[in-house]
Amino acid sequence: MTESNAPKGLEGVIAAETVLSYVNGTEGILEYLGIPIDQLATKSTFEEVAFLLWHKRLPKAAELKDFTAQLRAHYTLPTPVKELLQNIPPKTAPMHVLRTAVSYLASFDETPDDISPEGLREKGMRLVCQMPAIVAYFDRARKKLPLVDPDPDLNIAGNILYMINGEAPDETMARALDVCLILHADHGLNASTFTSRVICSTMSSVYGAVTGGIAALHGQLHGGANERVMYMLREIGSADNVTKYLDEAMATKKKIMGFGHRVYKTLDPRATFLKAFAKDLADSTGNHDLYELSTMVEEVMTARVGSKGIYPNVDFYSATTYKSIGIEIDMFTPMFAISRVTGWVGHILEQNEANRIMRPRAAYIGPHNAPYVPFDER
Ligand code: ACO
């Protein structure tokens, strides 16, 4: 007898309660603490969104000023971590580098296992400020370029561009990246957030939970899709190849990257926002053709599988956006991670408020009383 009625991929299972983000997959709504995502993307900043997710309310002006100053005091990476980044083989994918270096950061924290709310927020600050430095230092180290230290006068988005490019960031590009960071910050119980909550439910450290979150985000069915969208667009190459490419791919049951979502069965509101946002950015940076190609892919996909509820997700137009900002393809998912760490830390704080270890069961479907067969009889 078995008890195997487990929903595949935990579909529809409610595994936690949250007030951080509301995801309505039929109407295409995303809110952080009840505030619609497009309001935040047009009016807020990534720093303010981090405060919102960690304190569950918008800061007053003086609080945001103080919070921002505290963040900037955490920009500097411990020297041994910087050295590690210069010694990692240059061909390593930046997401592997990020995971390794975040785990190593625990060694330079006097209280890595402090999971008090104050301790978690302080570690959250370290992480959201030092993950950009990790990614940027590695990118320059692998290209044998001199490393560029963070500038405490810049916000997180501006600093990312400054440390990667080694020159003062263009304001429009820095704001565009800031908007991307806002849009990716939290999204209900997605795979990486669930991973982080499971890890912290054992009372493990935030470093462990975030390292696990990064590993989960890396996969191509989750955050890793944004990089694959760009490889796919390159492979498609031109407008006259779109239909042929997509039809052939779908005939072989290949997943089209940047499309489909477990929760959204209509347009992902982040994709709706990014589509409009990416247009101007692409036009002004010479990426008009890439944008046009993306809209054609969306058109053909909508005609083929829109009726099945398959539409662009956040990763689809974020690829064009990152490309227009000048981010390298294998740095797209790290940008996502730099943003999502605010959500992971928010969920870790929330999980710890009323923690119980996450311990579901598996329905055993194997044999019983199986004989232990000696080697010579196997
Ligand atoms: N391309 C083509 N067909 C698709 C796609 C896609 N991208 N996504 C789903 N489908 C089809 C499936 O083939 C399946 O069809 P069938 O019923 O005829 O067999 C049906 O839609 C349901 O798909 P599932 O894979 O069961 O959906 P699930 O909820 O398990 O997966 C996921 C969701 C992983 C996002 C999936 O849509 C996918 O692989 N998309 C591509 C990768 C991607 O863009 N991931 C990023 C998601 S957003 C994020 O994590 C930030």
XYZ file of C-alpha atoms and ligand atoms in Angstrom:
429
model
C 0.000 0.000 0.000
C 1.302 3.487 -0.796
C 0.174 6.975 0.150
C 1.526 8.556 -2.996
C -0.689 11.460 -3.882
C 2.078 14.015 -3.409
C 1.663 16.898 -5.870
C 4.603 16.829 -8.251
C 6.959 19.729 -7.593
C 4.854 20.592 -4.500
C 2.399 22.353 -6.819
C -0.248 24.244 -4.881
C 1.146 23.239 -1.478
C 1.026 26.026 1.116
C 4.288 25.583 3.032
C 4.587 28.928 4.838
C 2.781 32.144 5.593
C 4.198 35.472 4.475
C 3.335 39.152 4.443
C 6.297 40.040 2.244
C 4.983 39.494 -1.252
C 1.590 38.728 -2.715
C 1.637 36.825 -6.000
C -1.673 36.495 -7.832
C -1.090 34.232 -10.797
C -4.482 34.598 -12.452
C -4.712 38.382 -12.408
C -0.964 38.985 -12.763
C -0.462 40.920 -9.534
C 2.725 41.236 -7.486
C 2.901 43.375 -4.359
C 5.572 43.798 -1.686
C 3.907 44.436 1.677
C 0.761 45.258 -0.279
C 2.418 47.868 -2.521
C 2.029 47.120 -6.257
C 5.330 46.293 -7.916
C 5.020 48.973 -10.611
C 4.612 51.624 -7.903
C 7.829 50.485 -6.289
C 9.661 50.187 -9.616
C 8.775 53.748 -10.586
C 8.965 55.486 -7.207
C 11.257 53.539 -4.880
C 14.894 52.491 -4.713
C 16.508 49.109 -4.101
C 17.808 50.296 -0.717
C 14.295 51.301 0.327
C 12.893 47.953 -0.835
C 15.496 46.144 1.301
C 14.305 48.156 4.316
C 10.691 47.380 3.408
C 11.337 43.626 3.258
C 13.384 43.533 6.475
C 11.200 45.854 8.567
C 7.828 45.204 6.901
C 7.129 48.913 6.421
C 8.412 51.835 4.408
C 11.107 53.862 6.197
C 10.735 57.476 7.196
C 13.195 59.762 5.394
C 15.656 59.870 8.306
C 15.455 56.073 8.718
C 16.269 55.513 5.060
C 19.195 57.912 5.294
C 20.530 56.049 8.303
C 19.883 52.619 6.726
C 21.671 53.683 3.531
C 24.666 54.921 5.531
C 24.803 51.606 7.389
C 24.672 49.714 4.108
C 27.533 51.739 2.640
C 29.641 50.999 5.705
C 29.405 47.325 4.681
C 30.634 47.700 1.086
C 34.203 46.549 1.707
C 34.974 42.897 1.180
C 37.356 41.109 3.609
C 40.818 40.918 1.993
C 41.001 37.079 2.024
C 37.717 36.932 0.097
C 39.149 39.382 -2.446
C 42.225 37.151 -2.717
C 40.071 34.071 -3.171
C 38.349 35.761 -6.112
C 41.718 36.402 -7.758
C 42.639 32.742 -7.424
C 39.466 31.056 -8.625
C 39.957 29.596 -12.132
C 38.710 32.306 -14.547
C 36.476 29.883 -16.452
C 34.311 29.273 -13.367
C 30.704 30.438 -13.804
C 30.092 33.580 -11.714
C 27.174 31.879 -9.920
C 29.524 29.146 -8.658
C 31.950 31.855 -7.580
C 29.208 33.774 -5.785
C 28.026 30.666 -3.927
C 31.561 29.794 -2.808
C 32.473 33.321 -1.741
C 29.219 33.924 0.168
C 29.830 30.745 2.119
C 33.405 31.949 2.848
C 32.078 35.298 4.175
C 30.945 33.471 7.338
C 34.619 33.105 8.301
C 34.961 36.887 8.611
C 31.901 37.452 10.757
C 32.526 37.329 14.531
C 29.017 35.940 15.089
C 28.075 34.017 11.937
C 25.443 31.962 13.739
C 23.600 34.886 15.302
C 20.010 34.504 14.150
C 18.476 37.229 16.299
C 16.456 39.736 14.216
C 19.154 42.391 14.723
C 21.883 39.891 13.850
C 20.049 38.766 10.722
C 19.506 42.330 9.493
C 23.180 43.138 10.066
C 24.245 40.037 8.126
C 21.692 40.888 5.458
C 23.446 44.233 5.042
C 26.819 42.557 4.686
C 25.451 40.179 2.090
C 23.561 42.637 -0.076
C 26.564 44.986 -0.074
C 29.304 42.415 -0.502
C 27.689 40.199 -3.120
C 28.104 42.985 -5.733
C 31.782 43.298 -4.827
C 32.242 39.515 -5.118
C 30.733 39.446 -8.596
C 32.517 42.568 -9.833
C 35.950 41.639 -8.431
C 35.735 38.192 -9.990
C 34.672 39.616 -13.337
C 37.642 41.974 -13.428
C 40.065 39.364 -12.035
C 39.113 36.849 -14.747
C 39.764 39.527 -17.379
C 43.081 40.381 -15.732
C 41.911 43.955 -15.106
C 42.840 45.882 -11.953
C 40.194 45.484 -9.248
C 38.027 48.517 -8.496
C 37.045 49.058 -4.861
C 33.480 50.121 -4.037
C 32.701 53.828 -3.819
C 30.765 54.703 -0.644
C 29.218 57.701 -2.427
C 27.335 55.433 -4.829
C 24.203 53.389 -4.238
C 24.258 49.611 -4.706
C 23.226 49.691 -8.383
C 25.683 52.461 -9.255
C 28.448 50.633 -7.426
C 27.838 47.418 -9.336
C 28.389 49.255 -12.627
C 31.323 51.237 -11.243
C 33.135 48.158 -9.926
C 32.529 46.178 -13.123
C 33.381 48.913 -15.626
C 35.934 50.897 -13.650
C 34.361 54.235 -14.524
C 31.674 56.514 -13.088
C 28.291 54.910 -13.853
C 25.920 56.459 -16.353
C 22.908 57.698 -14.375
C 20.307 56.191 -16.692
C 22.016 52.791 -16.613
C 22.401 52.894 -12.832
C 18.701 53.696 -12.424
C 17.799 50.942 -14.899
C 19.771 48.434 -12.845
C 18.190 49.803 -9.652
C 14.751 49.112 -11.173
C 15.798 45.545 -12.055
C 16.971 45.026 -8.473
C 13.595 46.269 -7.164
C 11.637 43.976 -9.498
C 13.583 40.834 -8.562
C 13.718 41.338 -4.783
C 10.961 39.000 -3.609
C 8.436 36.613 -5.078
C 6.555 34.438 -2.630
C 7.771 30.916 -2.000
C 9.841 30.475 -5.160
C 12.386 27.618 -5.191
C 15.346 29.609 -3.843
C 13.321 31.340 -1.126
C 11.824 28.011 -0.093
C 15.355 26.574 0.035
C 16.502 29.416 2.284
C 13.512 28.981 4.568
C 14.080 25.224 4.843
C 17.735 25.760 5.752
C 17.059 28.440 8.356
C 14.207 26.372 9.840
C 16.911 24.067 11.263
C 18.305 27.175 13.031
C 21.234 27.174 10.645
C 23.032 30.426 9.804
C 22.003 33.067 7.291
C 25.225 32.285 5.404
C 24.101 28.692 4.948
C 20.578 29.716 3.977
C 21.785 32.280 1.412
C 24.402 29.897 0.001
C 21.592 27.376 -0.519
C 19.404 30.076 -2.059
C 22.126 30.935 -4.556
C 22.491 27.275 -5.521
C 18.734 26.969 -6.106
C 18.556 30.214 -8.062
C 21.378 29.112 -10.380
C 19.301 26.411 -12.084
C 17.927 27.115 -15.559
C 14.338 26.460 -14.501
C 14.675 29.326 -12.006
C 16.989 32.381 -12.101
C 19.429 30.767 -14.523
C 16.823 31.184 -17.271
C 17.738 34.849 -17.894
C 21.171 33.880 -19.240
C 19.675 31.168 -21.400
C 17.171 33.604 -22.871
C 20.062 35.590 -24.291
C 21.793 32.483 -25.675
C 18.489 31.484 -27.266
C 17.976 34.916 -28.847
C 21.499 34.711 -30.239
C 20.821 31.251 -31.608
C 17.601 32.445 -33.261
C 19.663 35.263 -34.752
C 17.137 37.018 -36.973
C 13.437 37.739 -37.307
C 12.932 35.293 -40.185
C 14.161 32.409 -38.040
C 11.826 32.954 -35.061
C 8.884 30.774 -36.094
C 11.053 27.945 -37.426
C 13.240 27.902 -34.298
C 10.320 27.925 -31.860
C 8.275 25.347 -33.753
C 11.237 22.979 -33.989
C 12.089 23.468 -30.320
C 8.538 22.854 -29.158
C 8.136 19.842 -31.448
C 10.942 18.237 -29.457
C 9.354 19.335 -26.138
C 12.207 21.750 -25.488
C 11.363 24.399 -22.910
C 11.569 27.929 -24.252
C 13.573 29.906 -21.756
C 11.895 32.923 -20.169
C 8.393 31.517 -20.701
C 6.001 29.771 -18.350
C 5.591 29.980 -14.619
C 4.287 27.742 -11.867
C 2.082 30.494 -10.454
C 1.413 32.965 -13.272
C -0.995 31.707 -15.877
C -1.211 35.187 -17.342
C 1.457 37.824 -17.963
C 4.028 38.080 -15.182
C 3.607 41.725 -14.055
C 7.390 42.088 -13.841
C 7.658 41.049 -17.487
C 4.935 43.545 -18.449
C 6.868 46.295 -16.705
C 10.248 45.220 -18.074
C 8.946 44.947 -21.621
C 8.013 48.646 -21.682
C 11.118 49.559 -19.731
C 13.460 47.570 -21.986
C 12.159 49.235 -25.135
C 13.513 52.723 -24.406
C 16.690 51.323 -22.974
C 17.284 49.073 -25.994
C 16.555 51.919 -28.410
C 19.009 54.250 -26.712
C 21.800 51.671 -26.489
C 21.746 50.236 -29.999
C 19.887 47.093 -28.952
C 16.708 47.854 -30.895
C 17.033 44.686 -33.023
C 17.394 42.517 -29.945
C 14.264 44.053 -28.456
C 12.337 43.555 -31.701
C 13.481 39.947 -31.859
C 12.277 39.442 -28.280
C 8.826 40.838 -29.071
C 8.594 38.527 -32.074
C 9.447 35.533 -29.904
C 6.738 36.638 -27.478
C 4.214 37.020 -30.326
C 4.854 33.562 -31.744
C 4.865 31.954 -28.292
C 1.598 33.664 -27.347
C -0.026 32.427 -30.545
C 1.256 28.871 -29.979
C 0.925 28.369 -26.208
C -0.735 31.464 -24.708
C -3.967 29.472 -24.414
C -2.087 27.067 -22.077
C -1.208 29.995 -19.795
C 2.385 30.206 -20.986
C 3.593 33.814 -21.208
C 6.898 35.619 -20.698
C 8.180 35.530 -17.126
C 10.523 38.036 -15.461
C 13.592 36.435 -17.024
C 12.503 37.057 -20.604
C 12.720 40.848 -20.845
C 15.276 41.145 -18.043
C 17.752 39.554 -20.470
C 17.317 42.395 -22.991
C 17.403 44.909 -20.146
C 20.660 43.600 -18.670
C 22.211 43.405 -22.124
C 21.255 47.046 -22.788
C 22.769 48.072 -19.452
C 25.991 46.414 -20.603
C 26.056 43.440 -18.227
C 27.759 40.306 -19.542
C 25.529 37.293 -20.096
C 26.981 35.085 -17.377
C 26.512 37.948 -14.899
C 22.729 38.123 -15.455
C 21.865 35.498 -12.813
C 24.294 37.003 -10.268
C 22.399 40.323 -10.695
C 19.219 38.423 -9.838
C 20.923 36.920 -6.761
C 22.156 40.338 -5.564
C 18.550 41.485 -5.609
C 16.881 38.326 -4.292
C 19.127 38.139 -1.231
C 16.915 40.879 0.236
C 13.906 38.586 -0.164
C 15.770 35.583 1.228
C 16.806 37.542 4.321
C 13.254 38.903 4.714
C 11.902 35.344 4.608
C 14.559 34.090 7.031
C 13.500 36.830 9.476
C 9.866 35.873 8.950
C 10.502 32.133 9.322
C 12.392 32.714 12.561
C 9.517 34.711 14.052
C 7.467 31.531 14.391
C 9.851 28.779 13.433
C 9.144 25.093 13.271
C 11.619 22.841 11.465
C 10.468 22.119 7.897
C 10.220 18.390 7.690
C 7.749 16.993 5.158
C 7.521 13.281 4.396
C 8.105 11.222 1.294
C 5.575 8.595 0.272
C 7.594 5.381 0.274
C 6.877 3.467 -2.933
C 9.628 0.847 -2.791
C 9.646 -2.819 -1.728
C 9.670 -4.206 1.832
C 11.625 -7.028 3.436
C 13.972 -7.175 0.456
C 16.679 -9.847 0.803
C 20.303 -8.755 1.319
C 21.854 -10.556 -1.642
C 25.509 -11.617 -1.222
C 27.990 -10.191 -3.805
C 28.454 -13.464 -5.709
C 24.687 -13.820 -6.227
C 23.983 -10.280 -7.549
N 8.268 26.347 -23.124
C 7.461 25.427 -23.697
N 6.517 24.751 -23.022
C 6.382 25.038 -21.713
C 7.181 25.981 -21.071
C 8.167 26.652 -21.841
N 8.983 27.560 -21.279
N 6.850 26.057 -19.773
C 5.865 25.182 -19.607
N 5.575 24.558 -20.768
C 4.551 23.510 -20.988
C 5.097 22.166 -20.567
O 5.757 21.517 -21.623
C 3.832 21.476 -20.125
O 3.143 21.089 -21.289
P 2.318 19.703 -21.309
O 1.239 19.868 -20.280
O 1.821 19.636 -22.707
O 3.299 18.636 -20.965
C 3.031 22.593 -19.446
O 3.466 23.789 -20.096
C 3.257 22.710 -17.964
O 4.668 22.846 -17.739
P 5.439 22.379 -16.456
O 6.882 22.182 -16.800
O 4.734 21.238 -15.820
O 5.287 23.645 -15.535
P 6.015 23.863 -14.142
O 5.104 24.679 -13.337
O 6.479 22.577 -13.574
O 7.332 24.697 -14.547
C 8.710 26.463 -15.217
C 7.413 26.081 -14.496
C 9.873 25.700 -14.587
C 8.948 27.952 -15.015
C 8.573 26.139 -16.716
O 7.564 26.931 -17.274
C 9.885 26.317 -17.478
O 10.699 25.405 -17.507
N 10.116 27.518 -18.093
C 11.364 27.798 -18.766
C 12.454 28.181 -17.757
C 12.200 29.536 -17.173
O 11.930 30.505 -17.866
N 12.345 29.616 -15.833
C 12.199 30.896 -15.082
C 10.943 30.895 -14.265
S 10.701 32.452 -13.460
C 11.857 32.406 -12.243
O 12.185 31.423 -11.677
C 12.456 33.630 -11.873
